[in-house]
PDB file of C-alpha atoms and ligand atoms in Angstrom:
ATOM      1  CA  UNK A 831      48.654 -89.154 -96.328  1.00  0.00           C
ATOM      2  CA  UNK A 832      51.157 -88.530 -93.554  1.00  0.00           C
ATOM      3  CA  UNK A 833      51.817 -84.924 -92.646  1.00  0.00           C
ATOM      4  CA  UNK A 834      55.315 -83.891 -93.671  1.00  0.00           C
ATOM      5  CA  UNK A 835      56.951 -80.534 -94.389  1.00  0.00           C
ATOM      6  CA  UNK A 836      55.216 -78.664 -97.212  1.00  0.00           C
ATOM      7  CA  UNK A 837      51.887 -80.403 -96.809  1.00  0.00           C
ATOM      8  CA  UNK A 838      48.719 -78.368 -97.005  1.00  0.00           C
ATOM      9  CA  UNK A 839      46.806 -79.611 -93.990  1.00  0.00           C
ATOM     10  CA  UNK A 840      43.103 -79.076 -93.361  1.00  0.00           C
ATOM     11  CA  UNK A 841      41.868 -79.250 -89.804  1.00  0.00           C
ATOM     12  CA  UNK A 842      38.783 -78.527 -87.796  1.00  0.00           C
ATOM     13  CA  UNK A 843      39.579 -77.306 -84.333  1.00  0.00           C
ATOM     14  CA  UNK A 844      38.231 -76.190 -81.023  1.00  0.00           C
ATOM     15  CA  UNK A 845      40.094 -73.899 -78.666  1.00  0.00           C
ATOM     16  CA  UNK A 846      39.058 -74.017 -75.021  1.00  0.00           C
ATOM     17  CA  UNK A 847      40.333 -72.799 -71.703  1.00  0.00           C
ATOM     18  CA  UNK A 848      41.231 -75.086 -68.805  1.00  0.00           C
ATOM     19  CA  UNK A 849      37.644 -74.903 -67.482  1.00  0.00           C
ATOM     20  CA  UNK A 850      36.337 -76.282 -70.753  1.00  0.00           C
ATOM     21  CA  UNK A 851      34.846 -73.021 -72.031  1.00  0.00           C
ATOM     22  CA  UNK A 852      35.001 -73.024 -75.822  1.00  0.00           C
ATOM     23  CA  UNK A 853      36.712 -69.850 -77.020  1.00  0.00           C
ATOM     24  CA  UNK A 854      36.832 -70.583 -80.701  1.00  0.00           C
ATOM     25  CA  UNK A 855      35.492 -73.370 -82.869  1.00  0.00           C
ATOM     26  CA  UNK A 856      35.658 -73.918 -86.597  1.00  0.00           C
ATOM     27  CA  UNK A 857      32.524 -74.605 -88.585  1.00  0.00           C
ATOM     28  CA  UNK A 858      34.444 -75.305 -91.779  1.00  0.00           C
ATOM     29  CA  UNK A 859      37.929 -76.802 -91.945  1.00  0.00           C
ATOM     30  CA  UNK A 860      40.784 -74.338 -92.247  1.00  0.00           C
ATOM     31  CA  UNK A 861      43.878 -75.113 -94.311  1.00  0.00           C
ATOM     32  CA  UNK A 862      47.425 -74.178 -93.484  1.00  0.00           C
ATOM     33  CA  UNK A 863      50.855 -74.798 -94.926  1.00  0.00           C
ATOM     34  CA  UNK A 864      52.723 -77.202 -92.662  1.00  0.00           C
ATOM     35  CA  UNK A 865      56.456 -76.965 -92.038  1.00  0.00           C
ATOM     36  CA  UNK A 866      57.405 -74.005 -89.889  1.00  0.00           C
ATOM     37  CA  UNK A 867      55.678 -71.196 -91.807  1.00  0.00           C
ATOM     38  CA  UNK A 868      54.159 -69.761 -88.659  1.00  0.00           C
ATOM     39  CA  UNK A 869      50.626 -70.352 -89.907  1.00  0.00           C
ATOM     40  CA  UNK A 870      49.414 -71.923 -86.662  1.00  0.00           C
ATOM     41  CA  UNK A 871      50.667 -72.354 -83.097  1.00  0.00           C
ATOM     42  CA  UNK A 872      54.140 -73.962 -83.409  1.00  0.00           C
ATOM     43  CA  UNK A 873      53.362 -76.416 -80.589  1.00  0.00           C
ATOM     44  CA  UNK A 874      50.303 -77.640 -82.484  1.00  0.00           C
ATOM     45  CA  UNK A 875      52.313 -77.951 -85.664  1.00  0.00           C
ATOM     46  CA  UNK A 876      54.912 -80.101 -83.892  1.00  0.00           C
ATOM     47  CA  UNK A 877      52.193 -82.468 -82.722  1.00  0.00           C
ATOM     48  CA  UNK A 878      50.531 -82.681 -86.122  1.00  0.00           C
ATOM     49  CA  UNK A 879      53.842 -83.566 -87.760  1.00  0.00           C
ATOM     50  CA  UNK A 880      53.848 -87.238 -88.782  1.00  0.00           C
ATOM     51  CA  UNK A 881      50.133 -87.691 -88.114  1.00  0.00           C
ATOM     52  CA  UNK A 882      47.648 -88.859 -90.723  1.00  0.00           C
ATOM     53  CA  UNK A 883      44.365 -87.698 -92.178  1.00  0.00           C
ATOM     54  CA  UNK A 884      41.605 -88.726 -89.776  1.00  0.00           C
ATOM     55  CA  UNK A 885      43.747 -88.379 -86.665  1.00  0.00           C
ATOM     56  CA  UNK A 886      42.504 -86.238 -83.792  1.00  0.00           C
ATOM     57  CA  UNK A 887      44.663 -84.720 -81.109  1.00  0.00           C
ATOM     58  CA  UNK A 888      44.546 -82.363 -78.179  1.00  0.00           C
ATOM     59  CA  UNK A 889      47.476 -80.079 -77.528  1.00  0.00           C
ATOM     60  CA  UNK A 890      47.844 -78.212 -74.260  1.00  0.00           C
ATOM     61  CA  UNK A 891      49.265 -74.769 -74.903  1.00  0.00           C
ATOM     62  CA  UNK A 892      51.001 -73.064 -72.016  1.00  0.00           C
ATOM     63  CA  UNK A 893      50.571 -69.260 -72.113  1.00  0.00           C
ATOM     64  CA  UNK A 894      54.021 -68.627 -73.563  1.00  0.00           C
ATOM     65  CA  UNK A 895      53.135 -70.860 -76.515  1.00  0.00           C
ATOM     66  CA  UNK A 896      49.645 -69.413 -76.914  1.00  0.00           C
ATOM     67  CA  UNK A 897      48.977 -65.689 -76.436  1.00  0.00           C
ATOM     68  CA  UNK A 898      51.816 -64.874 -74.074  1.00  0.00           C
ATOM     69  CA  UNK A 899      52.239 -64.427 -70.357  1.00  0.00           C
ATOM     70  CA  UNK A 900      50.232 -61.647 -68.777  1.00  0.00           C
ATOM     71  CA  UNK A 901      52.411 -58.520 -68.663  1.00  0.00           C
ATOM     72  CA  UNK A 902      51.337 -55.982 -66.037  1.00  0.00           C
ATOM     73  CA  UNK A 903      53.450 -53.340 -67.756  1.00  0.00           C
ATOM     74  CA  UNK A 904      51.038 -53.346 -70.680  1.00  0.00           C
ATOM     75  CA  UNK A 905      48.324 -51.873 -68.483  1.00  0.00           C
ATOM     76  CA  UNK A 906      48.169 -48.111 -68.868  1.00  0.00           C
ATOM     77  CA  UNK A 907      46.193 -45.459 -67.054  1.00  0.00           C
ATOM     78  CA  UNK A 908      45.302 -42.474 -69.199  1.00  0.00           C
ATOM     79  CA  UNK A 909      43.699 -39.136 -68.441  1.00  0.00           C
ATOM     80  CA  UNK A 910      40.172 -39.203 -69.753  1.00  0.00           C
ATOM     81  CA  UNK A 911      40.257 -35.623 -71.063  1.00  0.00           C
ATOM     82  CA  UNK A 912      43.377 -36.363 -73.117  1.00  0.00           C
ATOM     83  CA  UNK A 913      42.089 -39.630 -74.531  1.00  0.00           C
ATOM     84  CA  UNK A 914      41.610 -39.429 -78.320  1.00  0.00           C
ATOM     85  CA  UNK A 915      38.368 -41.421 -78.396  1.00  0.00           C
ATOM     86  CA  UNK A 916      35.152 -39.797 -77.107  1.00  0.00           C
ATOM     87  CA  UNK A 917      32.589 -41.720 -75.029  1.00  0.00           C
ATOM     88  CA  UNK A 918      34.986 -44.490 -74.066  1.00  0.00           C
ATOM     89  CA  UNK A 919      33.407 -47.503 -72.417  1.00  0.00           C
ATOM     90  CA  UNK A 920      34.862 -50.614 -70.832  1.00  0.00           C
ATOM     91  CA  UNK A 921      35.212 -53.411 -73.363  1.00  0.00           C
ATOM     92  CA  UNK A 922      36.093 -51.181 -76.300  1.00  0.00           C
ATOM     93  CA  UNK A 923      39.180 -52.233 -78.213  1.00  0.00           C
ATOM     94  CA  UNK A 924      41.533 -50.255 -80.386  1.00  0.00           C
ATOM     95  CA  UNK A 925      45.008 -50.605 -81.842  1.00  0.00           C
ATOM     96  CA  UNK A 926      47.845 -48.532 -80.526  1.00  0.00           C
ATOM     97  CA  UNK A 927      51.614 -48.478 -80.336  1.00  0.00           C
ATOM     98  CA  UNK A 928      53.340 -50.103 -77.410  1.00  0.00           C
ATOM     99  CA  UNK A 929      55.258 -47.794 -75.050  1.00  0.00           C
ATOM    100  CA  UNK A 930      58.537 -48.535 -76.810  1.00  0.00           C
ATOM    101  CA  UNK A 931      56.872 -47.853 -80.167  1.00  0.00           C
ATOM    102  CA  UNK A 932      58.057 -51.181 -81.500  1.00  0.00           C
ATOM    103  CA  UNK A 933      54.808 -52.991 -82.063  1.00  0.00           C
ATOM    104  CA  UNK A 934      51.113 -52.470 -82.541  1.00  0.00           C
ATOM    105  CA  UNK A 935      49.010 -53.859 -79.738  1.00  0.00           C
ATOM    106  CA  UNK A 936      45.320 -54.372 -79.376  1.00  0.00           C
ATOM    107  CA  UNK A 937      44.301 -52.434 -76.279  1.00  0.00           C
ATOM    108  CA  UNK A 938      41.151 -53.252 -74.367  1.00  0.00           C
ATOM    109  CA  UNK A 939      39.529 -50.628 -72.155  1.00  0.00           C
ATOM    110  CA  UNK A 940      39.091 -52.373 -68.814  1.00  0.00           C
ATOM    111  CA  UNK A 941      37.903 -49.523 -66.603  1.00  0.00           C
ATOM    112  CA  UNK A 942      36.532 -46.009 -66.977  1.00  0.00           C
ATOM    113  CA  UNK A 943      36.256 -43.619 -64.044  1.00  0.00           C
ATOM    114  CA  UNK A 944      35.292 -39.944 -63.958  1.00  0.00           C
ATOM    115  CA  UNK A 945      38.724 -38.794 -65.029  1.00  0.00           C
ATOM    116  CA  UNK A 946      40.804 -41.884 -65.812  1.00  0.00           C
ATOM    117  CA  UNK A 947      40.752 -44.670 -68.356  1.00  0.00           C
ATOM    118  CA  UNK A 948      42.517 -47.993 -67.838  1.00  0.00           C
ATOM    119  CA  UNK A 949      43.645 -49.788 -70.981  1.00  0.00           C
ATOM    120  CA  UNK A 950      45.239 -53.215 -71.160  1.00  0.00           C
ATOM    121  CA  UNK A 951      47.525 -54.140 -74.058  1.00  0.00           C
ATOM    122  CA  UNK A 952      47.618 -57.835 -73.192  1.00  0.00           C
ATOM    123  CA  UNK A 953      45.849 -60.202 -75.528  1.00  0.00           C
ATOM    124  CA  UNK A 954      42.509 -61.098 -73.918  1.00  0.00           C
ATOM    125  CA  UNK A 955      43.795 -64.679 -73.646  1.00  0.00           C
ATOM    126  CA  UNK A 956      47.241 -63.755 -72.284  1.00  0.00           C
ATOM    127  CA  UNK A 957      48.248 -65.790 -69.259  1.00  0.00           C
ATOM    128  CA  UNK A 958      45.802 -68.574 -70.071  1.00  0.00           C
ATOM    129  CA  UNK A 959      46.627 -72.192 -70.725  1.00  0.00           C
ATOM    130  CA  UNK A 960      44.585 -73.329 -73.696  1.00  0.00           C
ATOM    131  CA  UNK A 961      43.466 -76.678 -75.005  1.00  0.00           C
ATOM    132  CA  UNK A 962      43.611 -76.995 -78.777  1.00  0.00           C
ATOM    133  CA  UNK A 963      41.690 -80.015 -80.027  1.00  0.00           C
ATOM    134  CA  UNK A 964      41.805 -80.725 -83.735  1.00  0.00           C
ATOM    135  CA  UNK A 965      41.000 -83.329 -86.334  1.00  0.00           C
ATOM    136  CA  UNK A 966      42.997 -83.601 -89.519  1.00  0.00           C
ATOM    137  CA  UNK A 967      40.376 -83.702 -92.259  1.00  0.00           C
ATOM    138  CA  UNK A 968      42.565 -83.526 -95.347  1.00  0.00           C
ATOM    139  CA  UNK A 969      46.153 -83.192 -96.519  1.00  0.00           C
ATOM    140  CA  UNK A 970      47.878 -82.798 -99.856  1.00  0.00           C
ATOM    141  CA  UNK A 971      51.340 -81.808-101.047  1.00  0.00           C
ATOM    142  CA  UNK A 972      51.696 -78.034-101.376  1.00  0.00           C
ATOM    143  CA  UNK A 973      52.271 -76.438-104.772  1.00  0.00           C
ATOM    144  CA  UNK A 974      55.539 -74.640-105.488  1.00  0.00           C
ATOM    145  CA  UNK A 975      53.648 -71.379-105.415  1.00  0.00           C
ATOM    146  CA  UNK A 976      52.247 -72.098-101.951  1.00  0.00           C
ATOM    147  CA  UNK A 977      55.702 -72.948-100.613  1.00  0.00           C
ATOM    148  CA  UNK A 978      57.070 -69.737-102.162  1.00  0.00           C
ATOM    149  CA  UNK A 979      54.277 -67.694-100.577  1.00  0.00           C
ATOM    150  CA  UNK A 980      54.475 -69.483 -97.239  1.00  0.00           C
ATOM    151  CA  UNK A 981      50.741 -70.163 -97.008  1.00  0.00           C
ATOM    152  CA  UNK A 982      48.061 -72.445 -98.389  1.00  0.00           C
ATOM    153  CA  UNK A 983      45.864 -71.427-101.306  1.00  0.00           C
ATOM    154  CA  UNK A 984      42.461 -72.681-102.331  1.00  0.00           C
ATOM    155  CA  UNK A 985      39.063 -73.083-100.837  1.00  0.00           C
ATOM    156  CA  UNK A 986      39.934 -72.932 -97.134  1.00  0.00           C
ATOM    157  CA  UNK A 987      43.303 -71.275 -97.503  1.00  0.00           C
ATOM    158  CA  UNK A 988      44.592 -67.877 -98.501  1.00  0.00           C
ATOM    159  CA  UNK A 989      42.831 -65.836-101.184  1.00  0.00           C
ATOM    160  CA  UNK A 990      44.627 -63.160-103.148  1.00  0.00           C
TER     161      UNK A 990
HETATM  162 ZN1   ZN B 587      49.787 -66.815-101.849  1.00  0.00          ZN
END
């Protein structure tokens, strides 16, 4: 089957950085609803469009199409004694509002000194170019319900 809009596509994939370090790899195929539903990276979706079951492809994702450019303004320095979490250590992650209060960001503690804590609201993969290699393992037409919900159901898809 050729991948067209409103196909449920199953893929196995591997996400690596430009040095070839594997960041993420599927053990089981994942399924997504194809056709602009924002289920996977849009650049990957564009490349999968028109392909067939059995095809493999590698898509190079520039930072702006992956996890965003690195934004130095998302780095914040906080006073340790006013920090809400006790015993903070580098590497800890927590959710918090962005400075403008408009979105929730995942902050990573990057440095802890005697009185200051540095937190970084960039995605850990921000600023990185990524290689997304995938194989299309299966495809089928989506059900009306899946199209209405905007995601795939079933074994490797969304469970309610
Ligand atoms: Zn659903």
